[in-house]
Every structure is written in structure tokens, then in C-alpha cells.
PDB file of C-alpha atoms in Angstrom:
ATOM      1  CA  UNK A   1     -25.254  34.304  -2.990  1.00 78.00           C
ATOM      2  CA  UNK A   2     -24.712  31.833  -0.193  1.00 89.00           C
ATOM      3  CA  UNK A   3     -27.063  31.841   2.736  1.00 95.00           C
ATOM      4  CA  UNK A   4     -26.014  30.565   6.281  1.00 96.00           C
ATOM      5  CA  UNK A   5     -28.140  29.946   9.217  1.00 98.00           C
ATOM      6  CA  UNK A   6     -26.332  30.554  12.540  1.00 98.00           C
ATOM      7  CA  UNK A   7     -27.793  28.633  15.501  1.00 98.00           C
ATOM      8  CA  UNK A   8     -26.701  29.469  19.084  1.00 97.00           C
ATOM      9  CA  UNK A   9     -28.729  30.037  22.236  1.00 96.00           C
ATOM     10  CA  UNK A  10     -26.163  32.623  23.331  1.00 96.00           C
ATOM     11  CA  UNK A  11     -27.002  36.082  21.655  1.00 96.00           C
ATOM     12  CA  UNK A  12     -23.314  37.115  22.107  1.00 95.00           C
ATOM     13  CA  UNK A  13     -21.925  33.967  20.427  1.00 95.00           C
ATOM     14  CA  UNK A  14     -24.681  34.077  17.782  1.00 95.00           C
ATOM     15  CA  UNK A  15     -23.817  37.667  16.802  1.00 95.00           C
ATOM     16  CA  UNK A  16     -20.074  36.973  16.979  1.00 96.00           C
ATOM     17  CA  UNK A  17     -20.283  34.146  14.377  1.00 96.00           C
ATOM     18  CA  UNK A  18     -22.748  36.040  12.241  1.00 96.00           C
ATOM     19  CA  UNK A  19     -20.728  39.246  12.410  1.00 95.00           C
ATOM     20  CA  UNK A  20     -17.586  37.379  11.252  1.00 95.00           C
ATOM     21  CA  UNK A  21     -19.471  35.931   8.381  1.00 95.00           C
ATOM     22  CA  UNK A  22     -21.038  39.207   7.363  1.00 93.00           C
ATOM     23  CA  UNK A  23     -17.630  40.921   7.646  1.00 91.00           C
ATOM     24  CA  UNK A  24     -15.654  38.392   5.547  1.00 85.00           C
ATOM     25  CA  UNK A  25     -18.190  37.190   2.949  1.00 86.00           C
ATOM     26  CA  UNK A  26     -21.198  38.420   0.920  1.00 88.00           C
ATOM     27  CA  UNK A  27     -23.416  35.700   2.342  1.00 92.00           C
ATOM     28  CA  UNK A  28     -26.959  36.270   3.676  1.00 95.00           C
ATOM     29  CA  UNK A  29     -27.108  35.393   7.375  1.00 97.00           C
ATOM     30  CA  UNK A  30     -30.099  34.085   9.316  1.00 97.00           C
ATOM     31  CA  UNK A  31     -30.282  33.333  12.983  1.00 98.00           C
ATOM     32  CA  UNK A  32     -31.900  30.825  15.332  1.00 97.00           C
ATOM     33  CA  UNK A  33     -31.894  30.481  19.103  1.00 96.00           C
ATOM     34  CA  UNK A  34     -31.955  26.598  19.328  1.00 96.00           C
ATOM     35  CA  UNK A  35     -32.629  23.564  17.268  1.00 96.00           C
ATOM     36  CA  UNK A  36     -36.403  23.925  17.243  1.00 97.00           C
ATOM     37  CA  UNK A  37     -36.118  27.504  16.110  1.00 97.00           C
ATOM     38  CA  UNK A  38     -33.503  26.379  13.491  1.00 97.00           C
ATOM     39  CA  UNK A  39     -35.791  23.904  11.807  1.00 97.00           C
ATOM     40  CA  UNK A  40     -38.520  26.698  11.500  1.00 96.00           C
ATOM     41  CA  UNK A  41     -35.846  29.005   9.952  1.00 97.00           C
ATOM     42  CA  UNK A  42     -34.669  26.205   7.551  1.00 96.00           C
ATOM     43  CA  UNK A  43     -38.192  25.727   6.370  1.00 95.00           C
ATOM     44  CA  UNK A  44     -38.620  29.442   5.763  1.00 95.00           C
ATOM     45  CA  UNK A  45     -35.260  30.188   4.010  1.00 95.00           C
ATOM     46  CA  UNK A  46     -33.629  26.846   2.870  1.00 93.00           C
ATOM     47  CA  UNK A  47     -30.142  28.025   3.735  1.00 94.00           C
ATOM     48  CA  UNK A  48     -27.047  26.757   1.838  1.00 92.00           C
ATOM     49  CA  UNK A  49     -25.326  25.930   5.265  1.00 95.00           C
ATOM     50  CA  UNK A  50     -26.235  25.545   8.931  1.00 97.00           C
ATOM     51  CA  UNK A  51     -23.658  26.647  11.495  1.00 98.00           C
ATOM     52  CA  UNK A  52     -24.736  25.418  14.943  1.00 97.00           C
ATOM     53  CA  UNK A  53     -23.620  25.428  18.559  1.00 96.00           C
ATOM     54  CA  UNK A  54     -23.789  22.006  20.343  1.00 94.00           C
ATOM     55  CA  UNK A  55     -25.291  22.677  23.741  1.00 93.00           C
ATOM     56  CA  UNK A  56     -28.695  24.388  23.518  1.00 95.00           C
ATOM     57  CA  UNK A  57     -32.079  24.080  25.270  1.00 94.00           C
ATOM     58  CA  UNK A  58     -35.224  22.494  23.588  1.00 93.00           C
ATOM     59  CA  UNK A  59     -33.069  20.774  20.900  1.00 95.00           C
ATOM     60  CA  UNK A  60     -29.245  20.415  20.955  1.00 93.00           C
ATOM     61  CA  UNK A  61     -26.840  20.512  18.141  1.00 94.00           C
ATOM     62  CA  UNK A  62     -26.779  16.623  17.878  1.00 95.00           C
ATOM     63  CA  UNK A  63     -30.499  16.307  17.421  1.00 96.00           C
ATOM     64  CA  UNK A  64     -30.491  19.209  15.062  1.00 97.00           C
ATOM     65  CA  UNK A  65     -27.930  17.366  12.867  1.00 96.00           C
ATOM     66  CA  UNK A  66     -30.018  14.238  12.789  1.00 95.00           C
ATOM     67  CA  UNK A  67     -33.158  16.173  11.841  1.00 96.00           C
ATOM     68  CA  UNK A  68     -31.411  18.137   9.092  1.00 95.00           C
ATOM     69  CA  UNK A  69     -29.875  14.994   7.631  1.00 91.00           C
ATOM     70  CA  UNK A  70     -33.373  13.418   7.560  1.00 89.00           C
ATOM     71  CA  UNK A  71     -35.460  16.365   6.361  1.00 91.00           C
ATOM     72  CA  UNK A  72     -32.938  18.313   4.364  1.00 90.00           C
ATOM     73  CA  UNK A  73     -30.044  15.983   3.283  1.00 85.00           C
ATOM     74  CA  UNK A  74     -28.496  18.330   0.885  1.00 82.00           C
ATOM     75  CA  UNK A  75     -27.819  21.143   3.516  1.00 91.00           C
ATOM     76  CA  UNK A  76     -24.402  20.693   5.193  1.00 92.00           C
ATOM     77  CA  UNK A  77     -24.224  21.333   8.918  1.00 96.00           C
ATOM     78  CA  UNK A  78     -20.973  22.710  10.441  1.00 96.00           C
ATOM     79  CA  UNK A  79     -20.544  22.546  14.208  1.00 96.00           C
ATOM     80  CA  UNK A  80     -19.262  25.229  16.611  1.00 95.00           C
ATOM     81  CA  UNK A  81     -17.629  23.403  19.473  1.00 91.00           C
ATOM     82  CA  UNK A  82     -16.717  24.580  22.983  1.00 88.00           C
ATOM     83  CA  UNK A  83     -15.215  23.055  26.100  1.00 82.00           C
ATOM     84  CA  UNK A  84     -17.628  20.535  27.416  1.00 79.00           C
ATOM     85  CA  UNK A  85     -19.277  19.836  24.072  1.00 81.00           C
ATOM     86  CA  UNK A  86     -16.490  17.557  22.481  1.00 84.00           C
ATOM     87  CA  UNK A  87     -18.243  14.225  23.166  1.00 86.00           C
ATOM     88  CA  UNK A  88     -21.511  15.354  21.598  1.00 87.00           C
ATOM     89  CA  UNK A  89     -19.681  16.960  18.718  1.00 90.00           C
ATOM     90  CA  UNK A  90     -17.962  13.674  17.849  1.00 91.00           C
ATOM     91  CA  UNK A  91     -21.386  12.022  17.784  1.00 92.00           C
ATOM     92  CA  UNK A  92     -22.807  14.690  15.620  1.00 93.00           C
ATOM     93  CA  UNK A  93     -19.895  14.158  13.036  1.00 93.00           C
ATOM     94  CA  UNK A  94     -20.853  10.482  12.881  1.00 91.00           C
ATOM     95  CA  UNK A  95     -24.496  11.427  12.452  1.00 92.00           C
ATOM     96  CA  UNK A  96     -24.024  13.743   9.573  1.00 91.00           C
ATOM     97  CA  UNK A  97     -22.293  16.924  10.276  1.00 94.00           C
ATOM     98  CA  UNK A  98     -19.648  17.787   7.686  1.00 93.00           C
ATOM     99  CA  UNK A  99     -17.108  19.847   9.771  1.00 93.00           C
ATOM    100  CA  UNK A 100     -16.528  21.678  12.951  1.00 94.00           C
ATOM    101  CA  UNK A 101     -14.745  24.822  14.164  1.00 93.00           C
ATOM    102  CA  UNK A 102     -13.785  25.441  17.834  1.00 92.00           C
ATOM    103  CA  UNK A 103     -15.548  28.592  19.239  1.00 93.00           C
ATOM    104  CA  UNK A 104     -12.227  29.917  20.489  1.00 91.00           C
ATOM    105  CA  UNK A 105     -10.970  29.763  16.856  1.00 92.00           C
ATOM    106  CA  UNK A 106     -13.902  31.385  15.107  1.00 94.00           C
ATOM    107  CA  UNK A 107     -12.019  34.484  14.156  1.00 92.00           C
ATOM    108  CA  UNK A 108      -9.069  32.461  12.762  1.00 92.00           C
ATOM    109  CA  UNK A 109     -10.746  29.457  11.042  1.00 93.00           C
ATOM    110  CA  UNK A 110     -14.458  30.042  10.466  1.00 95.00           C
ATOM    111  CA  UNK A 111     -14.345  31.515   6.881  1.00 94.00           C
ATOM    112  CA  UNK A 112     -11.714  28.887   5.714  1.00 92.00           C
ATOM    113  CA  UNK A 113     -14.030  26.059   6.889  1.00 94.00           C
ATOM    114  CA  UNK A 114     -17.200  27.653   5.522  1.00 94.00           C
ATOM    115  CA  UNK A 115     -15.478  28.220   2.160  1.00 91.00           C
ATOM    116  CA  UNK A 116     -14.333  24.569   2.034  1.00 89.00           C
ATOM    117  CA  UNK A 117     -17.831  23.421   2.767  1.00 90.00           C
ATOM    118  CA  UNK A 118     -19.434  25.812   0.226  1.00 86.00           C
ATOM    119  CA  UNK A 119     -17.011  24.534  -2.420  1.00 82.00           C
ATOM    120  CA  UNK A 120     -17.624  20.986  -1.564  1.00 78.00           C
ATOM    121  CA  UNK A 121     -21.434  21.442  -1.654  1.00 75.00           C
ATOM    122  CA  UNK A 122     -21.473  23.016  -5.149  1.00 65.00           C
ATOM    123  CA  UNK A 123     -21.886  20.247  -7.751  1.00 52.00           C
ATOM    124  CA  UNK A 124     -23.437  19.911 -11.122  1.00 38.00           C
ATOM    125  CA  UNK A 125     -26.614  17.872 -10.583  1.00 35.00           C
ATOM    126  CA  UNK A 126     -26.837  17.010 -14.274  1.00 41.00           C
ATOM    127  CA  UNK A 127     -25.132  13.741 -15.416  1.00 48.00           C
ATOM    128  CA  UNK A 128     -24.589  11.990 -18.700  1.00 45.00           C
ATOM    129  CA  UNK A 129     -26.169   8.709 -19.663  1.00 56.00           C
ATOM    130  CA  UNK A 130     -22.678   7.404 -20.607  1.00 66.00           C
ATOM    131  CA  UNK A 131     -21.303   8.197 -17.030  1.00 65.00           C
ATOM    132  CA  UNK A 132     -24.085   6.143 -15.469  1.00 66.00           C
ATOM    133  CA  UNK A 133     -23.014   3.111 -17.491  1.00 77.00           C
ATOM    134  CA  UNK A 134     -19.509   2.957 -15.993  1.00 84.00           C
ATOM    135  CA  UNK A 135     -19.168  -0.220 -13.752  1.00 88.00           C
ATOM    136  CA  UNK A 136     -15.599   0.342 -12.461  1.00 93.00           C
ATOM    137  CA  UNK A 137     -12.682   2.592 -12.854  1.00 94.00           C
ATOM    138  CA  UNK A 138      -9.040   2.885 -11.704  1.00 97.00           C
ATOM    139  CA  UNK A 139      -7.526   6.290 -12.115  1.00 97.00           C
ATOM    140  CA  UNK A 140      -4.245   7.869 -10.916  1.00 98.00           C
ATOM    141  CA  UNK A 141      -3.411  11.652 -10.573  1.00 98.00           C
ATOM    142  CA  UNK A 142      -0.185  13.386  -9.854  1.00 98.00           C
ATOM    143  CA  UNK A 143      -0.714  16.930  -8.403  1.00 97.00           C
ATOM    144  CA  UNK A 144       1.774  19.704  -8.039  1.00 96.00           C
ATOM    145  CA  UNK A 145       1.771  21.471  -4.660  1.00 93.00           C
ATOM    146  CA  UNK A 146      -1.102  23.871  -5.579  1.00 93.00           C
ATOM    147  CA  UNK A 147      -4.231  24.142  -3.528  1.00 93.00           C
ATOM    148  CA  UNK A 148      -6.568  24.934  -6.445  1.00 93.00           C
ATOM    149  CA  UNK A 149      -5.670  21.600  -7.932  1.00 95.00           C
ATOM    150  CA  UNK A 150      -6.779  19.927  -4.732  1.00 96.00           C
ATOM    151  CA  UNK A 151     -10.047  21.772  -4.724  1.00 93.00           C
ATOM    152  CA  UNK A 152     -10.684  20.829  -8.399  1.00 93.00           C
ATOM    153  CA  UNK A 153      -9.904  17.069  -7.748  1.00 96.00           C
ATOM    154  CA  UNK A 154     -12.202  17.095  -4.769  1.00 95.00           C
ATOM    155  CA  UNK A 155     -15.088  18.520  -6.701  1.00 90.00           C
ATOM    156  CA  UNK A 156     -14.427  16.028  -9.563  1.00 91.00           C
ATOM    157  CA  UNK A 157     -14.357  13.079  -7.204  1.00 94.00           C
ATOM    158  CA  UNK A 158     -17.559  14.089  -5.497  1.00 91.00           C
ATOM    159  CA  UNK A 159     -19.313  13.989  -8.895  1.00 85.00           C
ATOM    160  CA  UNK A 160     -17.755  10.598  -9.620  1.00 89.00           C
ATOM    161  CA  UNK A 161     -18.879   8.902  -6.334  1.00 90.00           C
ATOM    162  CA  UNK A 162     -22.484  10.014  -7.052  1.00 84.00           C
ATOM    163  CA  UNK A 163     -22.297   8.554 -10.554  1.00 82.00           C
ATOM    164  CA  UNK A 164     -20.779   5.332  -9.339  1.00 85.00           C
ATOM    165  CA  UNK A 165     -23.270   4.874  -6.533  1.00 83.00           C
ATOM    166  CA  UNK A 166     -20.825   5.038  -3.765  1.00 88.00           C
ATOM    167  CA  UNK A 167     -23.085   7.182  -1.582  1.00 83.00           C
ATOM    168  CA  UNK A 168     -26.119   9.356  -1.757  1.00 76.00           C
ATOM    169  CA  UNK A 169     -26.312  13.127  -1.947  1.00 72.00           C
ATOM    170  CA  UNK A 170     -26.440  13.482   1.755  1.00 70.00           C
ATOM    171  CA  UNK A 171     -23.106  11.825   2.263  1.00 86.00           C
ATOM    172  CA  UNK A 172     -21.339  13.350  -0.821  1.00 87.00           C
ATOM    173  CA  UNK A 173     -20.132  16.360   0.990  1.00 89.00           C
ATOM    174  CA  UNK A 174     -18.827  14.309   4.015  1.00 92.00           C
ATOM    175  CA  UNK A 175     -16.825  12.002   1.670  1.00 93.00           C
ATOM    176  CA  UNK A 176     -15.458  15.207  -0.182  1.00 93.00           C
ATOM    177  CA  UNK A 177     -14.357  16.649   3.075  1.00 93.00           C
ATOM    178  CA  UNK A 178     -12.605  13.473   4.083  1.00 95.00           C
ATOM    179  CA  UNK A 179     -10.751  13.441   0.769  1.00 96.00           C
ATOM    180  CA  UNK A 180      -9.848  17.078   0.998  1.00 95.00           C
ATOM    181  CA  UNK A 181      -8.511  16.617   4.606  1.00 94.00           C
ATOM    182  CA  UNK A 182      -6.176  13.931   3.363  1.00 96.00           C
ATOM    183  CA  UNK A 183      -4.995  15.862   0.409  1.00 97.00           C
ATOM    184  CA  UNK A 184      -4.472  19.036   2.456  1.00 96.00           C
ATOM    185  CA  UNK A 185      -2.487  17.021   5.038  1.00 95.00           C
ATOM    186  CA  UNK A 186      -0.305  15.709   2.203  1.00 97.00           C
ATOM    187  CA  UNK A 187       0.262  19.274   1.048  1.00 97.00           C
ATOM    188  CA  UNK A 188       1.077  20.989   4.251  1.00 96.00           C
ATOM    189  CA  UNK A 189       2.451  18.290   6.574  1.00 95.00           C
ATOM    190  CA  UNK A 190       3.700  15.819   4.048  1.00 96.00           C
ATOM    191  CA  UNK A 191       5.359  17.715   1.128  1.00 98.00           C
ATOM    192  CA  UNK A 192       5.986  21.049   2.844  1.00 98.00           C
ATOM    193  CA  UNK A 193       6.853  19.395   6.218  1.00 97.00           C
ATOM    194  CA  UNK A 194       4.882  21.922   8.303  1.00 95.00           C
ATOM    195  CA  UNK A 195       4.055  21.075  11.879  1.00 92.00           C
ATOM    196  CA  UNK A 196       0.447  21.369  13.062  1.00 86.00           C
ATOM    197  CA  UNK A 197       1.788  22.922  16.353  1.00 87.00           C
ATOM    198  CA  UNK A 198       3.036  25.885  14.306  1.00 91.00           C
ATOM    199  CA  UNK A 199      -0.515  26.622  12.979  1.00 88.00           C
ATOM    200  CA  UNK A 200      -1.764  26.305  16.541  1.00 83.00           C
ATOM    201  CA  UNK A 201       0.749  28.868  17.835  1.00 87.00           C
ATOM    202  CA  UNK A 202       0.891  31.360  14.914  1.00 91.00           C
ATOM    203  CA  UNK A 203      -1.606  30.997  12.231  1.00 88.00           C
ATOM    204  CA  UNK A 204      -0.077  33.702   9.933  1.00 93.00           C
ATOM    205  CA  UNK A 205       3.406  32.324  10.356  1.00 95.00           C
ATOM    206  CA  UNK A 206       2.200  28.898   9.327  1.00 95.00           C
ATOM    207  CA  UNK A 207       0.746  30.056   6.012  1.00 95.00           C
ATOM    208  CA  UNK A 208       3.655  32.455   5.321  1.00 96.00           C
ATOM    209  CA  UNK A 209       6.105  29.587   5.664  1.00 97.00           C
ATOM    210  CA  UNK A 210       3.836  27.377   3.493  1.00 96.00           C
ATOM    211  CA  UNK A 211       4.017  30.037   0.760  1.00 96.00           C
ATOM    212  CA  UNK A 212       7.758  30.234   1.028  1.00 97.00           C
ATOM    213  CA  UNK A 213       8.315  26.505   0.787  1.00 97.00           C
ATOM    214  CA  UNK A 214       6.149  26.159  -2.371  1.00 96.00           C
ATOM    215  CA  UNK A 215       9.075  28.103  -4.052  1.00 95.00           C
ATOM    216  CA  UNK A 216      11.922  26.333  -2.413  1.00 96.00           C
ATOM    217  CA  UNK A 217      13.585  22.921  -3.076  1.00 96.00           C
ATOM    218  CA  UNK A 218      13.054  20.107  -2.119  1.00 96.00           C
ATOM    219  CA  UNK A 219       9.524  21.125  -1.117  1.00 97.00           C
ATOM    220  CA  UNK A 220       8.504  22.648  -4.568  1.00 96.00           C
ATOM    221  CA  UNK A 221       9.640  19.595  -6.349  1.00 97.00           C
ATOM    222  CA  UNK A 222       7.461  17.191  -4.418  1.00 98.00           C
ATOM    223  CA  UNK A 223       4.148  15.790  -5.755  1.00 98.00           C
ATOM    224  CA  UNK A 224       0.887  14.436  -4.288  1.00 98.00           C
ATOM    225  CA  UNK A 225      -0.011  10.959  -5.787  1.00 98.00           C
ATOM    226  CA  UNK A 226      -3.675  10.032  -5.798  1.00 98.00           C
ATOM    227  CA  UNK A 227      -5.192   6.646  -6.962  1.00 98.00           C
ATOM    228  CA  UNK A 228      -8.908   6.235  -7.165  1.00 98.00           C
ATOM    229  CA  UNK A 229     -10.482   2.753  -7.498  1.00 98.00           C
ATOM    230  CA  UNK A 230     -14.269   2.622  -7.775  1.00 95.00           C
ATOM    231  CA  UNK A 231     -16.846   0.010  -8.328  1.00 93.00           C
ATOM    232  CA  UNK A 232     -20.632   0.396  -8.239  1.00 87.00           C
ATOM    233  CA  UNK A 233     -20.997   0.930  -4.442  1.00 85.00           C
ATOM    234  CA  UNK A 234     -17.393   1.169  -3.139  1.00 94.00           C
ATOM    235  CA  UNK A 235     -14.557   3.623  -3.532  1.00 96.00           C
ATOM    236  CA  UNK A 236     -10.865   3.383  -2.374  1.00 98.00           C
ATOM    237  CA  UNK A 237      -8.877   6.554  -2.343  1.00 98.00           C
ATOM    238  CA  UNK A 238      -5.049   6.216  -1.885  1.00 98.00           C
ATOM    239  CA  UNK A 239      -3.216   9.533  -1.223  1.00 98.00           C
ATOM    240  CA  UNK A 240       0.548   9.655  -1.000  1.00 98.00           C
ATOM    241  CA  UNK A 241       2.996  12.466  -0.522  1.00 98.00           C
ATOM    242  CA  UNK A 242       6.731  12.690  -1.184  1.00 98.00           C
ATOM    243  CA  UNK A 243       7.688  13.969   2.299  1.00 97.00           C
ATOM    244  CA  UNK A 244       9.709  12.008   4.998  1.00 96.00           C
ATOM    245  CA  UNK A 245       6.478  10.663   6.524  1.00 95.00           C
ATOM    246  CA  UNK A 246       5.704  10.203  10.274  1.00 91.00           C
ATOM    247  CA  UNK A 247       4.872   7.508  12.820  1.00 91.00           C
ATOM    248  CA  UNK A 248       1.163   6.793  12.416  1.00 89.00           C
ATOM    249  CA  UNK A 249       1.184   5.484  15.998  1.00 86.00           C
ATOM    250  CA  UNK A 250       1.616   8.994  17.290  1.00 83.00           C
ATOM    251  CA  UNK A 251      -1.625  10.131  15.746  1.00 79.00           C
ATOM    252  CA  UNK A 252      -4.208  11.327  18.300  1.00 71.00           C
ATOM    253  CA  UNK A 253      -7.019   8.727  18.884  1.00 74.00           C
ATOM    254  CA  UNK A 254      -9.926  10.064  16.789  1.00 65.00           C
ATOM    255  CA  UNK A 255     -12.521   8.261  18.906  1.00 66.00           C
ATOM    256  CA  UNK A 256     -11.435  10.134  21.997  1.00 72.00           C
ATOM    257  CA  UNK A 257     -13.472  13.426  22.266  1.00 70.00           C
ATOM    258  CA  UNK A 258     -10.617  14.866  24.332  1.00 69.00           C
ATOM    259  CA  UNK A 259      -8.611  15.112  21.085  1.00 67.00           C
ATOM    260  CA  UNK A 260     -11.084  17.192  19.165  1.00 69.00           C
ATOM    261  CA  UNK A 261      -9.159  20.403  19.444  1.00 69.00           C
ATOM    262  CA  UNK A 262      -5.608  19.121  19.727  1.00 66.00           C
ATOM    263  CA  UNK A 263      -3.123  20.151  17.001  1.00 59.00           C
ATOM    264  CA  UNK A 264      -2.969  17.664  14.108  1.00 63.00           C
ATOM    265  CA  UNK A 265      -6.198  15.973  15.118  1.00 71.00           C
ATOM    266  CA  UNK A 266      -8.723  17.633  13.080  1.00 79.00           C
ATOM    267  CA  UNK A 267      -8.010  15.970   9.773  1.00 83.00           C
ATOM    268  CA  UNK A 268      -7.794  12.524  11.242  1.00 85.00           C
ATOM    269  CA  UNK A 269     -11.048  13.092  13.191  1.00 86.00           C
ATOM    270  CA  UNK A 270     -12.911  14.066  10.033  1.00 90.00           C
ATOM    271  CA  UNK A 271     -11.519  11.239   7.905  1.00 92.00           C
ATOM    272  CA  UNK A 272     -12.282   8.580  10.558  1.00 89.00           C
ATOM    273  CA  UNK A 273     -15.771  10.051  10.857  1.00 89.00           C
ATOM    274  CA  UNK A 274     -16.663  10.076   7.191  1.00 92.00           C
ATOM    275  CA  UNK A 275     -14.868   7.112   5.852  1.00 94.00           C
ATOM    276  CA  UNK A 276     -15.555   3.430   6.604  1.00 94.00           C
ATOM    277  CA  UNK A 277     -11.933   2.618   6.954  1.00 95.00           C
ATOM    278  CA  UNK A 278      -8.782   4.738   7.213  1.00 95.00           C
ATOM    279  CA  UNK A 279      -5.288   3.213   7.171  1.00 95.00           C
ATOM    280  CA  UNK A 280      -1.662   4.475   6.887  1.00 96.00           C
ATOM    281  CA  UNK A 281       1.356   2.843   5.409  1.00 97.00           C
ATOM    282  CA  UNK A 282       4.396   2.156   7.692  1.00 95.00           C
ATOM    283  CA  UNK A 283       6.225   5.162   6.585  1.00 95.00           C
ATOM    284  CA  UNK A 284       3.291   7.402   7.236  1.00 95.00           C
ATOM    285  CA  UNK A 285       3.295   9.216   3.925  1.00 97.00           C
ATOM    286  CA  UNK A 286       0.299   7.401   2.416  1.00 98.00           C
ATOM    287  CA  UNK A 287      -3.230   7.141   3.632  1.00 97.00           C
ATOM    288  CA  UNK A 288      -6.084   4.944   2.256  1.00 98.00           C
ATOM    289  CA  UNK A 289      -9.682   5.859   2.706  1.00 98.00           C
ATOM    290  CA  UNK A 290     -12.435   3.348   1.860  1.00 97.00           C
ATOM    291  CA  UNK A 291     -16.125   4.198   1.521  1.00 95.00           C
ATOM    292  CA  UNK A 292     -18.941   1.737   0.773  1.00 92.00           C
ATOM    293  CA  UNK A 293     -22.537   2.245  -0.051  1.00 84.00           C
ATOM    294  CA  UNK A 294     -25.072   1.479   2.531  1.00 71.00           C
ATOM    295  CA  UNK A 295     -28.220  -0.363   1.212  1.00 60.00           C
ATOM    296  CA  UNK A 296     -30.592   2.394   2.240  1.00 53.00           C
ATOM    297  CA  UNK A 297     -28.821   4.822  -0.121  1.00 49.00           C
ATOM    298  CA  UNK A 298     -30.240   3.143  -3.183  1.00 45.00           C
ATOM    299  CA  UNK A 299     -33.372   5.204  -3.628  1.00 40.00           C
ATOM    300  CA  UNK A 300     -31.558   8.540  -3.080  1.00 44.00           C
ATOM    301  CA  UNK A 301     -28.780   7.513  -5.531  1.00 43.00           C
ATOM    302  CA  UNK A 302     -31.333   6.809  -8.157  1.00 41.00           C
ATOM    303  CA  UNK A 303     -32.898  10.238  -7.690  1.00 40.00           C
ATOM    304  CA  UNK A 304     -29.441  12.003  -7.469  1.00 39.00           C
ATOM    305  CA  UNK A 305     -28.178  10.541 -10.775  1.00 40.00           C
ATOM    306  CA  UNK A 306     -31.127  11.742 -12.878  1.00 39.00           C
TER     307      UNK A 306
END
């Protein structure tokens, strides 16, 4: 059973988030009033996920993210953002948080994000001696428009990047989230040609139309093409859809905190935060993510591969 620690200095917001999790999952929920209290609760319960507010007394969300990454690198942290906390949230993503959900969209998006993070954090720690002997690989995948295939590929690639020494355990989930965002964008916005604005205006209509288009031509005939190139310490993920593409110059600036909650900005924000380099082709139907190992990861990698 999954356990989640909800951290918020507002009792109302704390209970709102916890209530949504209790209502829509079988997770065990713990609570903390600020970052200091959260560290005490983590030591007591070792939760699977930490869901935290950003602006809190004693220790804010940014400092909590830093502390969790240092002390408990395998516990993913998801942010709850509100107006006025955008800048600190962007910093927290770069410091180790794995995802975020705007407070005004908790009822709509919280469980989907928690489920993604839970799925990404579940990995088989065991490895084979042969897998550790691989020095490089170049693999291509062609995926039908099926979300379970995306989830399976993300889980597979997370295991591979650990074996190849691309990153340590603490960054594995972040890289998985970046890959998943690119694949989900290729699925919904590329092959199915769904606009981010529709999801913003009518969440149910967005997914209803997506379901329809997976059974209609030309959408159902399109594929997602993935090429993975890895060496010991670097990975290049190239993801291409068969949609009409878009103008990459129109993407919101992911370094601007004001774009944190704009439609279509979420995936770009997370990819830019978790990959070392993100580039698009001119047509806008192909994105390349590059992740390289940092020198200080070497000790953690050796431990994670045993």
C-alpha cells in the first residue's frame, strides 16, 4: 500500500489534499504542518511520496525538497503550487522535486499526477551481471497510441538508465517524468491533435475526445517513434509523433515562473527542469532530451546497481 505525506501549514488545504487522496486511492495518508514537521514525519513513517505546499513558516517547500533529496533520495516530492509561489516552485523542480499540481486543480489533476509518480518510482532494484556489462546501446521503438505502452516503456527506460550509469537513484524518477511528459505530449497533442486549451477549459471533454480519436482515422493509424542512445554516463532520447507538428517558437518560456500554470506549459517545464538539454526539430513533431551523469553520482550508482 502506498503512503503519502501531505505537508501544508493551512489546515484547510492540508485536509483538502488528504481528503482527495483518501477518497480516490487506498493510500495511507500522513500530515505535517511545515518542513520541519515533515522531516520528523518522514523519519517516523518513511512515506512513498511527499506532497508539499511551497510557502510555509519554519521551513518552506524549497528547503524541504533540498533536505529530502539529501536525506531520503529515493522519496519523490510533488509540489502544490498557488499564486505567488511560482518562482520558488520552479527552483524546487530544479532542486529535486519530481512534479507539481496547482492547488486550484487539485480535484482535477492530483490523482493522475500521484499515480504517474507512483508508477515511475516503482522499480525492480535487482539487476543482472550481464546488464551491468553493457557499454552502449542504440534502440528504437514504435508505439501504437496506447497509454499503457507509454507507461511500460518509461518503466523500462528508468531501469536502463540506472544500469547504464546515466544517473543515480535520486534522479531516476525525474528523468522518467521528463520522458513520460514527452511521450504523453506526442500521444495527445501530436498524434491525436488535441489542444492544451481544451483540457484547461473542459477536462472531461478533452479525454472524451481523446478516446474517440484513438478509434478514428487518421489519428488511430499514427505511431510514436522513440530512439534511445546510451553510453556509460549519457542518454539521448528522441521522441517523434506523426502529427502535423507545431511551431516550437510558440512554446512558453519554461524559465519564466509566470508560465508555470499556462496551458501547454507543464510538460515543457518538467522536461527542461529534468533534462540537461531539450531541443525540437523545425516541424515541431520531434523532441530530443539529453541527460548526462554528474560526477558526484558515481557512489550512488554503484550502490543502486547491486
